[in-house]
């Protein structure tokens, strides 16, 4: 029931090609391994390559508690995990699919919050978010864009290094997803100790 509400109903009539399954398995394995290995990510509850709603697959994370205080480390780890699917596709296939665009939008929303609203990178970036009605100069906006690019490039390298460092475990997750299509939290914990 939770999956149906959060992600959408399972697509039963959709024929999924083997190529799509493979790309989705790599993508979701990228999210899953990072969520499992990064110290500040919410725990993974389920990983699937079964299409639901608009998603070709999903990695569902949920907090174990109701802590409302977000730290810079937590938010940055969330960005790393969010970009895991995209980077995993680039490592395996040399490029990412267009399906990564939603992950990029999510990462940018978190990043813009950290930079322009929370003050985590200093006061000079505050109120640079014109989306929320802040009045900004071109110079301020250029500083924000430069900070975004810097963090995204660092994040990309971090994701790549983590996946390559744990390539054996990563490949096991991909293989399990291609075979079973769905992994529970317990199954993932056994693979990524």
Short mmCIF file of C-alpha atoms in Angstrom, two decimals:
data_model
loop_
_atom_site.label_atom_id
_atom_site.label_comp_id
_atom_site.label_asym_id
_atom_site.label_seq_id
_atom_site.Cartn_x
_atom_site.Cartn_y
_atom_site.Cartn_z
CA UNK A 1 0.00 0.00 0.00
CA UNK A 2 2.87 2.38 0.83
CA UNK A 3 4.48 1.74 -2.56
CA UNK A 4 1.20 2.39 -4.37
CA UNK A 5 0.69 5.72 -2.62
CA UNK A 6 4.29 7.01 -2.73
CA UNK A 7 5.51 5.68 -6.08
CA UNK A 8 2.35 4.72 -7.95
CA UNK A 9 0.62 1.55 -9.06
CA UNK A 10 2.60 -1.26 -10.61
CA UNK A 11 2.56 -1.17 -14.43
CA UNK A 12 1.30 -4.64 -15.33
CA UNK A 13 0.60 -4.05 -19.02
CA UNK A 14 3.95 -2.46 -19.82
CA UNK A 15 6.44 -4.69 -21.61
CA UNK A 16 9.92 -4.00 -20.27
CA UNK A 17 12.83 -4.87 -22.56
CA UNK A 18 15.92 -6.64 -21.28
CA UNK A 19 17.93 -3.50 -22.06
CA UNK A 20 15.60 -1.39 -19.91
CA UNK A 21 15.79 -3.93 -17.08
CA UNK A 22 19.57 -3.88 -17.22
CA UNK A 23 19.83 -0.08 -17.21
CA UNK A 24 17.31 0.17 -14.38
CA UNK A 25 19.15 -2.50 -12.36
CA UNK A 26 22.42 -0.55 -12.59
CA UNK A 27 20.64 2.71 -11.80
CA UNK A 28 18.84 1.40 -8.72
CA UNK A 29 21.91 -0.50 -7.52
CA UNK A 30 23.76 2.83 -7.60
CA UNK A 31 21.18 4.42 -5.31
CA UNK A 32 20.98 1.37 -3.04
CA UNK A 33 24.69 0.81 -2.41
CA UNK A 34 25.25 4.49 -1.60
CA UNK A 35 22.24 4.68 0.71
CA UNK A 36 23.60 1.63 2.50
CA UNK A 37 27.22 2.80 2.75
CA UNK A 38 26.85 6.52 3.48
CA UNK A 39 26.56 7.24 7.21
CA UNK A 40 23.88 9.93 7.00
CA UNK A 41 21.39 8.42 4.54
CA UNK A 42 18.04 7.02 5.59
CA UNK A 43 17.94 3.20 5.54
CA UNK A 44 16.89 1.42 2.34
CA UNK A 45 13.62 -0.47 2.78
CA UNK A 46 13.20 -1.81 -0.73
CA UNK A 47 14.88 -1.73 -4.14
CA UNK A 48 12.97 -2.65 -7.28
CA UNK A 49 13.22 -2.64 -11.05
CA UNK A 50 9.47 -3.24 -11.38
CA UNK A 51 7.93 -0.19 -13.09
CA UNK A 52 5.54 1.82 -10.88
CA UNK A 53 3.87 5.07 -11.77
CA UNK A 54 6.30 7.06 -13.90
CA UNK A 55 9.34 5.25 -12.48
CA UNK A 56 11.17 2.41 -14.23
CA UNK A 57 12.31 1.28 -10.77
CA UNK A 58 12.87 2.72 -7.31
CA UNK A 59 15.00 2.65 -4.20
CA UNK A 60 12.79 3.39 -1.21
CA UNK A 61 14.48 4.89 1.82
CA UNK A 62 12.70 5.83 5.04
CA UNK A 63 14.02 7.29 8.26
CA UNK A 64 13.95 5.15 11.38
CA UNK A 65 12.94 8.17 13.49
CA UNK A 66 11.27 11.56 13.22
CA UNK A 67 14.38 13.71 13.59
CA UNK A 68 13.53 17.10 12.12
CA UNK A 69 17.00 18.63 12.33
CA UNK A 70 18.80 18.24 9.03
CA UNK A 71 22.56 18.61 9.05
CA UNK A 72 24.80 19.64 6.18
CA UNK A 73 26.32 16.13 6.22
CA UNK A 74 22.87 14.51 5.92
CA UNK A 75 21.82 16.76 3.06
CA UNK A 76 25.09 16.25 1.18
CA UNK A 77 24.85 12.45 1.62
CA UNK A 78 21.29 12.64 0.26
CA UNK A 79 22.64 14.39 -2.85
CA UNK A 80 25.36 11.73 -3.23
CA UNK A 81 22.76 8.95 -2.96
CA UNK A 82 20.42 10.73 -5.37
CA UNK A 83 23.13 10.94 -8.03
CA UNK A 84 24.15 7.30 -7.51
CA UNK A 85 21.92 5.98 -10.27
CA UNK A 86 23.16 8.46 -12.85
CA UNK A 87 26.83 7.86 -12.09
CA UNK A 88 26.33 4.08 -12.06
CA UNK A 89 24.87 4.30 -15.57
CA UNK A 90 27.80 6.42 -16.75
CA UNK A 91 30.31 3.93 -15.28
CA UNK A 92 28.64 0.96 -16.95
CA UNK A 93 27.29 2.38 -20.21
CA UNK A 94 29.43 5.48 -20.82
CA UNK A 95 26.43 7.81 -20.53
CA UNK A 96 23.29 8.26 -18.48
CA UNK A 97 19.74 7.76 -19.68
CA UNK A 98 17.19 10.56 -19.79
CA UNK A 99 15.48 8.83 -16.86
CA UNK A 100 18.08 10.47 -14.62
CA UNK A 101 16.55 13.91 -15.08
CA UNK A 102 14.24 13.50 -12.08
CA UNK A 103 17.22 12.59 -9.88
CA UNK A 104 19.07 15.69 -11.09
CA UNK A 105 16.06 17.90 -10.29
CA UNK A 106 15.84 16.40 -6.80
CA UNK A 107 19.58 16.86 -6.20
CA UNK A 108 19.39 20.49 -7.35
CA UNK A 109 16.42 21.21 -5.04
CA UNK A 110 18.41 19.91 -2.07
CA UNK A 111 21.55 21.72 -3.22
CA UNK A 112 19.75 25.03 -3.70
CA UNK A 113 18.27 24.71 -0.22
CA UNK A 114 21.71 24.09 1.30
CA UNK A 115 23.38 26.93 -0.60
CA UNK A 116 20.75 29.67 -0.77
CA UNK A 117 18.45 29.08 2.20
CA UNK A 118 20.24 27.26 5.01
CA UNK A 119 23.45 29.28 5.09
CA UNK A 120 25.54 26.08 5.19
CA UNK A 121 28.12 27.52 2.78
CA UNK A 122 28.14 31.06 4.17
CA UNK A 123 25.93 34.10 4.20
CA UNK A 124 27.14 35.39 0.84
CA UNK A 125 24.88 32.88 -0.96
CA UNK A 126 21.66 33.62 0.93
CA UNK A 127 18.69 35.02 -1.01
CA UNK A 128 20.23 34.01 -4.33
CA UNK A 129 17.31 31.79 -5.17
CA UNK A 130 15.12 33.72 -7.61
CA UNK A 131 12.65 30.81 -7.69
CA UNK A 132 11.58 31.76 -4.17
CA UNK A 133 11.36 35.45 -4.99
CA UNK A 134 14.74 36.57 -3.68
CA UNK A 135 16.08 39.72 -5.31
CA UNK A 136 19.58 38.94 -6.50
CA UNK A 137 22.31 40.41 -8.61
CA UNK A 138 23.79 38.65 -11.61
CA UNK A 139 27.06 38.40 -9.68
CA UNK A 140 25.37 36.59 -6.77
CA UNK A 141 23.62 34.16 -9.10
CA UNK A 142 26.91 33.39 -10.85
CA UNK A 143 28.46 32.60 -7.45
CA UNK A 144 25.59 30.21 -6.68
CA UNK A 145 25.91 28.48 -10.06
CA UNK A 146 29.69 28.14 -9.57
CA UNK A 147 29.12 26.62 -6.09
CA UNK A 148 26.52 24.22 -7.52
CA UNK A 149 28.91 23.05 -10.24
CA UNK A 150 31.76 22.65 -7.73
CA UNK A 151 29.63 20.51 -5.39
CA UNK A 152 28.09 18.45 -8.19
CA UNK A 153 31.53 17.69 -9.67
CA UNK A 154 32.86 16.68 -6.23
CA UNK A 155 29.75 14.56 -5.67
CA UNK A 156 30.11 12.83 -9.04
CA UNK A 157 33.69 11.84 -8.20
CA UNK A 158 32.72 10.67 -4.71
CA UNK A 159 29.92 8.47 -6.12
CA UNK A 160 32.22 7.04 -8.80
CA UNK A 161 34.93 6.21 -6.24
CA UNK A 162 32.49 4.51 -3.83
CA UNK A 163 30.91 2.39 -6.56
CA UNK A 164 34.28 1.36 -8.02
CA UNK A 165 35.69 0.63 -4.56
CA UNK A 166 32.74 -1.71 -3.86
CA UNK A 167 32.35 -3.02 -7.44
CA UNK A 168 32.00 -6.67 -6.38
CA UNK A 169 29.11 -5.93 -4.03
CA UNK A 170 27.61 -3.50 -6.54
CA UNK A 171 27.62 -6.20 -9.24
CA UNK A 172 25.90 -8.63 -6.82
CA UNK A 173 23.10 -6.11 -6.27
CA UNK A 174 22.71 -5.60 -10.04
CA UNK A 175 22.59 -9.36 -10.63
CA UNK A 176 20.06 -9.90 -7.84
CA UNK A 177 17.83 -7.13 -9.22
CA UNK A 178 18.00 -8.56 -12.74
CA UNK A 179 17.01 -11.97 -11.39
CA UNK A 180 14.52 -11.20 -8.62
CA UNK A 181 13.42 -7.67 -9.64
CA UNK A 182 12.88 -6.74 -5.97
CA UNK A 183 15.18 -6.71 -2.94
CA UNK A 184 14.08 -6.22 0.64
CA UNK A 185 16.02 -4.34 3.29
CA UNK A 186 17.19 -7.65 4.79
CA UNK A 187 18.44 -8.96 1.45
CA UNK A 188 20.37 -5.75 0.82
CA UNK A 189 21.86 -5.83 4.33
CA UNK A 190 23.20 -9.34 3.67
CA UNK A 191 24.87 -8.18 0.46
CA UNK A 192 26.26 -4.89 1.80
CA UNK A 193 27.56 -5.64 5.29
#
